[in-house]
Short mmCIF file of C-alpha atoms and ligand atoms in Angstrom, two decimals:
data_model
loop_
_atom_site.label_atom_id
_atom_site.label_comp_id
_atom_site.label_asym_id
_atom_site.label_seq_id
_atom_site.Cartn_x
_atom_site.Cartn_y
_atom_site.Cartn_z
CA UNK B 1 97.32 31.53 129.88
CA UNK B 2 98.07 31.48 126.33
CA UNK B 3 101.88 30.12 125.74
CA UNK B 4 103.66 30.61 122.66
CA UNK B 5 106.72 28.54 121.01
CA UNK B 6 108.23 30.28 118.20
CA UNK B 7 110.58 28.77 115.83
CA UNK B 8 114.39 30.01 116.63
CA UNK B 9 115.93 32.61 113.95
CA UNK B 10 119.30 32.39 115.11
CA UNK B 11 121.91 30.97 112.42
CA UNK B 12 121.91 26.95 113.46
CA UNK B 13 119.98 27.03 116.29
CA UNK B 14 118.17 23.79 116.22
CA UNK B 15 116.83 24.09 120.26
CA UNK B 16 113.19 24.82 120.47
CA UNK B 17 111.76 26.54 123.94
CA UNK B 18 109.62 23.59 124.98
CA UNK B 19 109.59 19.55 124.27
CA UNK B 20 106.39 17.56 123.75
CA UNK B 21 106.03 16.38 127.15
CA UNK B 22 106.39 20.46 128.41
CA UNK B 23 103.33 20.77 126.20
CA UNK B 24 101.61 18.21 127.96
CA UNK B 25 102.41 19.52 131.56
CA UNK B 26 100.71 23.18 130.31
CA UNK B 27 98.23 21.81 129.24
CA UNK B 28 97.42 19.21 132.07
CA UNK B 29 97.72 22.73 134.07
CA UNK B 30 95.30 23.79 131.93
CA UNK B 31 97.14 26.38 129.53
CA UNK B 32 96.59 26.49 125.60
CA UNK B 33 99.91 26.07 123.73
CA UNK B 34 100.56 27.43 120.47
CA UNK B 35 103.73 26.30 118.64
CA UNK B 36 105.02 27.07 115.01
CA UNK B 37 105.00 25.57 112.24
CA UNK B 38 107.94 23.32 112.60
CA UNK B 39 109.22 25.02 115.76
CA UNK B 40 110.60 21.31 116.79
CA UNK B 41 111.83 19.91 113.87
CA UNK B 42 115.75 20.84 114.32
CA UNK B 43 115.50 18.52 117.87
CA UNK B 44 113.14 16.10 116.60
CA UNK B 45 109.89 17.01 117.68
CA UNK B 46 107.23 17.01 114.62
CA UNK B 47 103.91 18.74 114.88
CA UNK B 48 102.10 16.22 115.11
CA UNK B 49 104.18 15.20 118.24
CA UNK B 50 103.22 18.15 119.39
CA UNK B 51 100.09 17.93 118.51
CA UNK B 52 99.28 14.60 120.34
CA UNK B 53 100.43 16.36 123.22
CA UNK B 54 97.95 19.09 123.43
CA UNK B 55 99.53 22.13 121.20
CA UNK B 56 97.92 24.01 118.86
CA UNK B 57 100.07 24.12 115.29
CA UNK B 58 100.11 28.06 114.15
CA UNK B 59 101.76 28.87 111.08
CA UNK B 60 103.66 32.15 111.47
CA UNK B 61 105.93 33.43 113.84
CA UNK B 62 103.88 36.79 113.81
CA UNK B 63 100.51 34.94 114.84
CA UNK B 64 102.04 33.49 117.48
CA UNK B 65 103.40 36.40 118.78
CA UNK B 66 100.05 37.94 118.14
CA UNK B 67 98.12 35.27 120.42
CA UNK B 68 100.49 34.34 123.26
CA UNK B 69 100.64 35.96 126.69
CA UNK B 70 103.92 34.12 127.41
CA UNK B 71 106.65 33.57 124.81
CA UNK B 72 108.96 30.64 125.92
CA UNK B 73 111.74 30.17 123.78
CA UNK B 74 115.38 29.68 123.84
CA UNK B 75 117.62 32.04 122.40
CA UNK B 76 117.21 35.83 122.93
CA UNK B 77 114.92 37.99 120.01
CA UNK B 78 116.42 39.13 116.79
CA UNK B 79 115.93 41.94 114.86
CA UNK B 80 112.82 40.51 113.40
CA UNK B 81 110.99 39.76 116.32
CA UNK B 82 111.08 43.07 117.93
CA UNK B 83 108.23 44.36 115.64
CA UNK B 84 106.01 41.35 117.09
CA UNK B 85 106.73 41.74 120.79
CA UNK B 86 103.58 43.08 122.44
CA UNK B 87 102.99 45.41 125.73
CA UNK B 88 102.88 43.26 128.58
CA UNK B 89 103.81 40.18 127.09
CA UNK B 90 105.96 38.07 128.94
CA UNK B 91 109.26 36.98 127.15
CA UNK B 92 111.02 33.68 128.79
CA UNK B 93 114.60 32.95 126.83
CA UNK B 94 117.79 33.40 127.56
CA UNK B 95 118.69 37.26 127.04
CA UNK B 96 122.32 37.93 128.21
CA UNK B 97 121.53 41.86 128.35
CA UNK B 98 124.50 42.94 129.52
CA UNK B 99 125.75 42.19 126.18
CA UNK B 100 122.88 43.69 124.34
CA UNK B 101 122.10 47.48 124.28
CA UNK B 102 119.78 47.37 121.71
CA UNK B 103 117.68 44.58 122.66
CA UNK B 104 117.56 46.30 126.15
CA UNK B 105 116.43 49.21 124.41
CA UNK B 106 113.45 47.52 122.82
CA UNK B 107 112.15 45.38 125.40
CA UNK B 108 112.15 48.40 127.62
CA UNK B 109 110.14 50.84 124.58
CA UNK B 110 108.00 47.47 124.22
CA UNK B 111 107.21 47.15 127.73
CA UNK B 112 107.76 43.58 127.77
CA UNK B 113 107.84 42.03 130.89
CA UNK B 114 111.54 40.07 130.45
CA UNK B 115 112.69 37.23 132.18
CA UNK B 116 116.19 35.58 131.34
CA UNK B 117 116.56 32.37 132.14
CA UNK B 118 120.80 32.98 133.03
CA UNK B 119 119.83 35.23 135.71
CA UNK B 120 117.35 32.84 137.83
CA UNK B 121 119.76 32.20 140.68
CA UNK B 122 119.12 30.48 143.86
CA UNK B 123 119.93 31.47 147.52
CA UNK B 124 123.25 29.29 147.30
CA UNK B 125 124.04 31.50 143.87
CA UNK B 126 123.81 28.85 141.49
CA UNK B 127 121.94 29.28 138.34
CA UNK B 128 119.40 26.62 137.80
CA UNK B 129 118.59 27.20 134.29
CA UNK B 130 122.25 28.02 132.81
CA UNK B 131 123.60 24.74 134.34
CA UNK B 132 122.70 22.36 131.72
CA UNK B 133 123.43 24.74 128.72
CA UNK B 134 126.86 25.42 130.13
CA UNK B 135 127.70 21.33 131.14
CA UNK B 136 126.88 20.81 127.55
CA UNK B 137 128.68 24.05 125.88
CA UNK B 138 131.73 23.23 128.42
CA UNK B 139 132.12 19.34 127.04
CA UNK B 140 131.83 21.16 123.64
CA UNK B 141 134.66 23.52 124.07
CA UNK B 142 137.10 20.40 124.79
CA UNK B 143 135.70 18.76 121.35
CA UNK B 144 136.43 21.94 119.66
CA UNK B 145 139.39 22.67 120.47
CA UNK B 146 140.54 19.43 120.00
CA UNK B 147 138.96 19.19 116.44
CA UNK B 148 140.61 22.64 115.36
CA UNK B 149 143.91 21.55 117.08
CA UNK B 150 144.35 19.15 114.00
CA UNK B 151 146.51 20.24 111.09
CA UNK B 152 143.76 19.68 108.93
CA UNK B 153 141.79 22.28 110.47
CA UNK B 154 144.33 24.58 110.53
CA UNK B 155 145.42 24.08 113.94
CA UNK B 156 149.57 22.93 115.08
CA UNK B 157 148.79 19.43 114.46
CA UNK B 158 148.56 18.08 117.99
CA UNK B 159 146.89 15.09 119.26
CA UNK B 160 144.77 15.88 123.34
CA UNK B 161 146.45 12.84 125.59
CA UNK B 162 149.70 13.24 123.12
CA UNK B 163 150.87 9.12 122.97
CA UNK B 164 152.87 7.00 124.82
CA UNK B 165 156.49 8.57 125.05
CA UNK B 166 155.33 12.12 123.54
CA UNK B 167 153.85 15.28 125.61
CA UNK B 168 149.63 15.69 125.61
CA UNK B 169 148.21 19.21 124.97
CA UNK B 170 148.34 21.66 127.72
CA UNK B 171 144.93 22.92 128.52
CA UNK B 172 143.76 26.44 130.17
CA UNK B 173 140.48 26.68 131.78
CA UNK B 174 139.79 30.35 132.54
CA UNK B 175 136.39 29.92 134.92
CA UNK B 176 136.04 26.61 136.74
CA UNK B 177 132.08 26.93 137.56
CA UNK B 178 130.29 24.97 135.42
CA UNK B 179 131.65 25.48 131.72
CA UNK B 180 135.03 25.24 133.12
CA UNK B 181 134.35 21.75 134.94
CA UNK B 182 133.18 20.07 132.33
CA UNK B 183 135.82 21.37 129.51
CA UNK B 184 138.24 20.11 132.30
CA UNK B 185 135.96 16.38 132.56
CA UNK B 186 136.70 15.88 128.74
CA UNK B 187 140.09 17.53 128.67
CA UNK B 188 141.05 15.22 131.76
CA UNK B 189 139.36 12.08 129.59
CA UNK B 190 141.71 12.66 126.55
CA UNK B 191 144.39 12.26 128.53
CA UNK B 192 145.54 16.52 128.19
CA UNK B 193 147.49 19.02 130.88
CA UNK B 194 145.04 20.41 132.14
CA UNK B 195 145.18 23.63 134.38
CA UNK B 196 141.84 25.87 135.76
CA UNK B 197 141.73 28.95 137.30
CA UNK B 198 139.03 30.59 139.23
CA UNK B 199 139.31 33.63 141.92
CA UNK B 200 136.71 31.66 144.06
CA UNK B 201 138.88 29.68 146.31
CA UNK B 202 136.39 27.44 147.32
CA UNK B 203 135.45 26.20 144.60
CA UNK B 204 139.50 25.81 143.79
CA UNK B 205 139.31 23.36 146.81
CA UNK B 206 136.52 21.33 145.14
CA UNK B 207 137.83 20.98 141.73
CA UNK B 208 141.22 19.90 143.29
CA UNK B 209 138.96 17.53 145.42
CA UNK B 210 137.18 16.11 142.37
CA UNK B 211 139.97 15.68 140.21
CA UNK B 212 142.05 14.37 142.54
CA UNK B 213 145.39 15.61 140.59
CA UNK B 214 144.36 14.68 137.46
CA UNK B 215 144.05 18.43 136.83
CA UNK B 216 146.15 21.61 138.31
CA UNK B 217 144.25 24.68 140.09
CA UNK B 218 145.80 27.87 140.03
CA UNK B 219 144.48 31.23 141.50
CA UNK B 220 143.13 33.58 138.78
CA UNK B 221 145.22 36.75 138.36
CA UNK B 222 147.09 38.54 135.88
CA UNK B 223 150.36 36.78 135.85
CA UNK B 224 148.89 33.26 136.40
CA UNK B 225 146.68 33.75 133.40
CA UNK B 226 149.98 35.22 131.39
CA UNK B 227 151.87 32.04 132.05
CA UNK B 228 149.51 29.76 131.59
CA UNK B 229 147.98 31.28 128.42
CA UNK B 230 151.78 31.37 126.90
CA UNK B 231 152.28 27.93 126.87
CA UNK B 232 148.63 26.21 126.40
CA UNK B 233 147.73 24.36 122.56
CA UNK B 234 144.04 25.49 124.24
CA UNK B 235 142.63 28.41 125.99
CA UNK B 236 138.92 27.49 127.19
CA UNK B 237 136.95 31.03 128.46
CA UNK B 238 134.08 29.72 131.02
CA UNK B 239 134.15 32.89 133.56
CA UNK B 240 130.85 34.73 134.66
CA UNK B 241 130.34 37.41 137.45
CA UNK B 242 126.13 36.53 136.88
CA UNK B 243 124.45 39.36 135.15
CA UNK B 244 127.66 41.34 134.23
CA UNK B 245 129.48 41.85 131.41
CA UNK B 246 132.70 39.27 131.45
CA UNK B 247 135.85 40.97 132.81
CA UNK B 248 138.58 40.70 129.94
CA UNK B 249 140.79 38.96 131.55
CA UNK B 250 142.97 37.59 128.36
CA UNK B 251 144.66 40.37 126.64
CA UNK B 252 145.72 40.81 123.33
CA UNK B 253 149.27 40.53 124.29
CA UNK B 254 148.73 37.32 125.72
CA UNK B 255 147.05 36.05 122.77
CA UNK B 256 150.62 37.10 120.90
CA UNK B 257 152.07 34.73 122.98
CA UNK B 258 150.85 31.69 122.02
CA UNK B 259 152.52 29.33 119.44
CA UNK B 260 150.65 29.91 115.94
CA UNK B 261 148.06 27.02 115.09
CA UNK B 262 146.40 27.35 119.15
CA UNK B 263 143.28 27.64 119.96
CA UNK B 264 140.75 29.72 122.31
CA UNK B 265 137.34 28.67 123.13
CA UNK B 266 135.73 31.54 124.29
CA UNK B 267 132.46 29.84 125.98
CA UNK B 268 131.42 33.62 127.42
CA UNK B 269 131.07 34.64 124.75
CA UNK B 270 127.54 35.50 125.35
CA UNK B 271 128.32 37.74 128.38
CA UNK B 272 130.79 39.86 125.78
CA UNK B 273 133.56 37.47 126.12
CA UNK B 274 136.51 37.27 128.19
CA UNK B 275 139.62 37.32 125.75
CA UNK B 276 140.00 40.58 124.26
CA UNK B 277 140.01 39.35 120.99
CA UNK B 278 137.04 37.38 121.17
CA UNK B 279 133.69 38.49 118.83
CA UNK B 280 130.42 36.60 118.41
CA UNK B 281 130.96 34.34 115.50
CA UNK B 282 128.10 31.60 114.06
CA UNK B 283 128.04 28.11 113.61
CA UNK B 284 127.93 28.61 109.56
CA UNK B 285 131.13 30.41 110.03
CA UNK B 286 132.34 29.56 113.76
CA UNK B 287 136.38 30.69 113.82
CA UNK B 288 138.71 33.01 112.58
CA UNK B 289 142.40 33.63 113.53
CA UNK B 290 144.37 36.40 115.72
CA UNK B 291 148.49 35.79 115.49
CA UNK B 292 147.81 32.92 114.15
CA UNK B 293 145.63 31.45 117.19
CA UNK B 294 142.26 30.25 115.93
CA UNK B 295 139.71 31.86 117.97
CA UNK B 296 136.18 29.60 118.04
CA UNK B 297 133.34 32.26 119.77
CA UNK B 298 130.04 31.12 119.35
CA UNK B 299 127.27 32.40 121.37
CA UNK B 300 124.99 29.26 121.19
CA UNK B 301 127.18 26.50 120.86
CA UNK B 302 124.78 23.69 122.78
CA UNK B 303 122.02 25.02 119.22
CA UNK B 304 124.11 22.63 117.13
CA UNK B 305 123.47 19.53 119.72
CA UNK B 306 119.70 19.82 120.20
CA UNK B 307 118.49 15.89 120.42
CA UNK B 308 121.02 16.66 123.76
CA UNK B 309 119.68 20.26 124.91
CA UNK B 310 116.33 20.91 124.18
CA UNK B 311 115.32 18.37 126.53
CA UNK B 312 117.74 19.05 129.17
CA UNK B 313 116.91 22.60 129.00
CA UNK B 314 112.94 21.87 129.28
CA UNK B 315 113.79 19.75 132.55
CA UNK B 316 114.52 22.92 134.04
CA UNK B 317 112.91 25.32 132.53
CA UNK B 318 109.24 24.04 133.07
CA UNK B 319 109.12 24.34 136.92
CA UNK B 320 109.50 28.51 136.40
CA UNK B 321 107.34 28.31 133.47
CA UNK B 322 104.40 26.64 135.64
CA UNK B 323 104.52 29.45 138.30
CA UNK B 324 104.62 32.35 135.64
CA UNK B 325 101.70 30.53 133.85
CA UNK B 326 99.63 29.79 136.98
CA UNK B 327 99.72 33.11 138.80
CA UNK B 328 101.27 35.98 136.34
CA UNK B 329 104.91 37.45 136.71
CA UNK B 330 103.74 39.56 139.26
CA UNK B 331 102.29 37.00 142.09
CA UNK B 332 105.43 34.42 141.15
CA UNK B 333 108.45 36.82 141.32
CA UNK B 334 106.56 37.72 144.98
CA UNK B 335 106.83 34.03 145.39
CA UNK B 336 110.13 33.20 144.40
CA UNK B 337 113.00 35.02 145.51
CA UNK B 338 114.89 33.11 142.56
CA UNK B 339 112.17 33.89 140.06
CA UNK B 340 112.45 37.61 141.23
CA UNK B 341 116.44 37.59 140.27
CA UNK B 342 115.41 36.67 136.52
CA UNK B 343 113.02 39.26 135.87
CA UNK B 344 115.26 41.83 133.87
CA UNK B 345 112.90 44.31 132.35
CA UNK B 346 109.33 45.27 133.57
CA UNK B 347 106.96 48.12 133.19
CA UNK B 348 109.58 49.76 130.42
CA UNK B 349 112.50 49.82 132.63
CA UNK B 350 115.43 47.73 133.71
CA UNK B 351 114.62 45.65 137.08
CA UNK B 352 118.25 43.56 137.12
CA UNK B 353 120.74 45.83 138.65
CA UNK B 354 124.04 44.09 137.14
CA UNK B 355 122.43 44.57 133.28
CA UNK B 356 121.55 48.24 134.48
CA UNK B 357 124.81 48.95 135.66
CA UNK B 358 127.01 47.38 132.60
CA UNK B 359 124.47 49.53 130.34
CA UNK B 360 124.64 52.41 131.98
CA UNK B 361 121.11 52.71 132.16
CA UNK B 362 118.50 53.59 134.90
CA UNK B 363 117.81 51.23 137.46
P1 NAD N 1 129.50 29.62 136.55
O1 NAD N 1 128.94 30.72 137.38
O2 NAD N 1 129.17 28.22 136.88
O3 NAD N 1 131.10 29.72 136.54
C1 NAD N 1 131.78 30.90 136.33
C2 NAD N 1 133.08 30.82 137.09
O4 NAD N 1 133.87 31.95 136.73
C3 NAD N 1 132.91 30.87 138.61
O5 NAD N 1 133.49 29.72 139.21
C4 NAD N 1 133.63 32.15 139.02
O6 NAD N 1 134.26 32.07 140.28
C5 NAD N 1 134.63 32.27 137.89
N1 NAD N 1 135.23 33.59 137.75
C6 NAD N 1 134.69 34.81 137.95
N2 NAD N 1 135.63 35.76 137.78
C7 NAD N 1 136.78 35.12 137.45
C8 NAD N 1 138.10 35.54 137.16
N3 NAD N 1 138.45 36.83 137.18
N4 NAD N 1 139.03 34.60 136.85
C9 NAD N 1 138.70 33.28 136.83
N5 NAD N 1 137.47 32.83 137.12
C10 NAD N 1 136.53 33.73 137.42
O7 NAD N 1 129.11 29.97 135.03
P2 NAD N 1 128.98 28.93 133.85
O8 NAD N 1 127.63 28.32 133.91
O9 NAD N 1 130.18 28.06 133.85
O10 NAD N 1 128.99 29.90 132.58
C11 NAD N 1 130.17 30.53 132.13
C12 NAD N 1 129.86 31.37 130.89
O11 NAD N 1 129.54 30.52 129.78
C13 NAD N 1 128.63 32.29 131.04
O12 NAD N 1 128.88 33.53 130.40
C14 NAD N 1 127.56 31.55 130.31
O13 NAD N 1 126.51 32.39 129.85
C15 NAD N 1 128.38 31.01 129.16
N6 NAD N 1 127.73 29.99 128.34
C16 NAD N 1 127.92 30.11 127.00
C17 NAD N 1 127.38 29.17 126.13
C18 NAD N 1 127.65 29.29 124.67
O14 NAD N 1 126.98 28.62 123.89
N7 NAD N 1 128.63 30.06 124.24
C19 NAD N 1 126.59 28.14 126.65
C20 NAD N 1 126.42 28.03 128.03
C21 NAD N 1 127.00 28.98 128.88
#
C-alpha cells in the first residue's frame, strides 16, 4: 500500500501524522511512504530523516494526495484538501464529525473511506488513540489557565498554590476521564483547590482513590456545576459522551457568575464544546472574553507542543495503521472490533451511529 503524510494546514499545528521510525515500520512491512515536503519540520523531523528511514520526499500536498491509498495525518481536512481527497481513499486523522457538517458532507460525496482516530474504542470503552492527545491537552489546560490568570494577561492577578498565609486558586474540572485527570495532576502540583466532576461514579471512586484528598469529587449535575463554576479563578471543560456532540453543561448564566479576570479552558472544544459560550478559537489568536471571563478554546491545543505529541501520538497510532495497511479497511475492521468503532464514513455514507445521530443524517 501506498501511504501518504501530508503537511498539516491547520493555523499552528506543528504535529505531523507519522515520525521517522513509523516510516521505518511501513516500510519494513513493506509499504512505500510518501511524505511532503517538510511535512516534519514543525516536530523536528527533516526530510532527510525521513528519508534515511525509507520515505519518499514529494513536493505538493496535491501529489501526495494523488498517489496515496492511505492518508495518515493528524488533524481533520480543511477546506483545501477536500478537492484532493480521492474515491476510496482511506483517510486516518482525527475527524471529530459530530462537530463538522460539512466535512461529513464531503467525505460522504467523496466516498472516502474515514477512519477517526477519537472513535477507536476498546471493549473496556477507552479510547486508545485520544489518550495521549488528551493527557497532554489536559496538563495544558492547567498551564493556561494559570498563564492567563496573571494580571498581565489580563486575568484577576492570582497566583495557582496562592502562598503561605493567602488562599490558592479554586479549580473546576468539568470531565474527570482523561483531560480532566491530568488538568487535576498539574492543578494538584501548583498547590490549587481543586474540585472534578464526572456523572460516572466509578470513576469518581478512582480519582478520589488517586488523589487521596488532595482533590474534591463532586457528582456532575446542574446545581453542583452552578456552585462550583461561581466561585472557581478556573473552569477546565474535559467531558466527552465518545462520538457525540458535548452536552452544554455550563450555561451562559453561570459564566455571569464568575468574578471578572477568570478563566475557562474549554478542552472539548473539538466535540462543539461544553460551556455555552465556548467557540473554536486558534493558537495565533487563542482567547477572547465573555463578562469579563477569558475564555481559551482551542481545538488542537497538544499542535503547539509537537517535540511532545507527534511521537506519542505515532506510539499509538501505528499498530491500527499496520492492520489497515496489511489487509485493507475492509478485512481489518472484520478483525478488530475496535478498528470497526473508528470507521466513520464508508461507501458515501455515515457508518458511526453517534456522528449520524448528532447530524441528523442517515445511518
Ligand atoms: P474521556 O472519555 O477520558 O473523559 C470524558 C469524561 O467526561 C468521562 O469521565 C465521562 O464520564 C465524563 N462526562 C460525560 N458526561 C459528563 C457530564 N455530564 N458531566 C461531567 N462529566 C461527564 O475523554 P478525554 O480523553 O478526557 O477527552 C475529553 C475531551 O477533550 C474530548 O472532547 C476530546 O476530544 C477533547 N480533546 C481536546 C483536545 C484539544 O486540543 N482541544 C485535545 C485532546 C482531547
Amino acid at each position: 500500500m501506498i501511504i501518504g503524510v501530508p503537511k498539516e494546514i491547520k493555523i499552528s499545528e506543528n504535529r505531523v501524522g507519522l515520525t521517522e521510525a513509523g516510516v521505518r515500520q511501513y516500510v519494513s512491512e513493506g509499504h512505500t511512504v510518501i511524505v511532503e515536503k517538510d511535512a516534519g519540520v514543525g516536530s523536528g523531523i527533516s526530510n532527510e530523516q525521513y528519508e534515511k528511514a525509507g520515505a519518499k520526499i514529494i513536493d505538493t500536498k496535491k501529489e501526495v494526495y494523488a498517489k496515496a491509498d492511505m492518508i495518515q495525518k493528524v488533524k481533520e481536512p480543511l477546506p483545501d484538501e477536500y478537492e484532493l481527497m480521492k474515491e476510496n481513499q482511506i483517510l486516518y486523522t482525527y475527524l471529530h464529525l459530530a462537530a463538522e457538517a460539512k466535512l461529513t458532507k464531503v467525505l460522504c460525496e467523496r466516498k472516502v473511506k474515514a477512519i477517526a482516530y477519537e472513535t477507536i474504542q476498546l471493549d473496556n470503552g477507552s479510547l486508545p488513540l485520544l489518550t495521549p492527545m488528551s493527557e497532554v491537552a489536559g496538563r495544558m489546560a492547567t498551564q493556561i489557565g494559570a498563564f492567563y490568570l496573571q494580571k498581565d494577561h489580563g486575568g484577576k492577578g492570582i497566583l495557582m498554590g496562592g502562598v503561605t498565609g493567602v488562599k490558592p486558586a479554586k479549580v473546576t474540572i468539568i470531565g474527570g476521564g482523561v483531560v480532566g485527570t491530568n488538568a487535576a495532576k498539574m492543578a494538584v502540583g501548583l498547590g490549587a483547590s481543586v474540585t472534578i466532576l464526572d456523572v460516572n461514579t466509578a470513576r469518581l471512586e478512582y480519582l478520589d482513590d488517586i488523589f487521596q484528598g488532595r482533590c474534591m469529587t463532586l457528582f456532575s449535575n446542574a446545581k453542583n456545576i452552578e456552585d462550583s463554576v461561581k466561585e472557581s479563578d478556573l473552569v477546565v471543560g474535559g467531558v466527552l459522551i465518545t462520538g457525540h456532540k458535548a452536552p452544554t453543561l455550563v450555561s451562559k448564566e453561570m459564566i455571569s457568575s464568575m468574578a471578572k479576570g477568570s478563566v475557562v479552558v474549554d478542552v472539548a472544544v473539538d466535540q462543539g464544546g461544553c460551556i455555552e459560550t465556548c467557540r473554536p478559537t486558534s493558537h495565533t489568536s487563542p482567547t477572547y472574553e465573555v463578562d469579563g471571563v477569558i475564555h481559551y478554546c482551542v481545538p488542537n491545543m497538544p499542535g503547539v507542543v509537537p517535540r511532545t505529541s507527534t511521537y506519542a501520538l505515532t506510539n499509538v497510532t501505528l499498530r491500527y495503521g499496520s492492520m489497515i495497511a496489511a489487509m485493507g479497511v475492509e478485512d481489518a475492521v472484520a478483525k478488530s472490533p475496535a478498528l470497526l468503532k473508528g470507521l466513520n464514513v464508508y461507501g458515501g455514507h455515515v457508518v458511526y451511529e453517534p456522528v449520524a445521530r448528532d447530524l441528523h443524517m442517515e445511518y
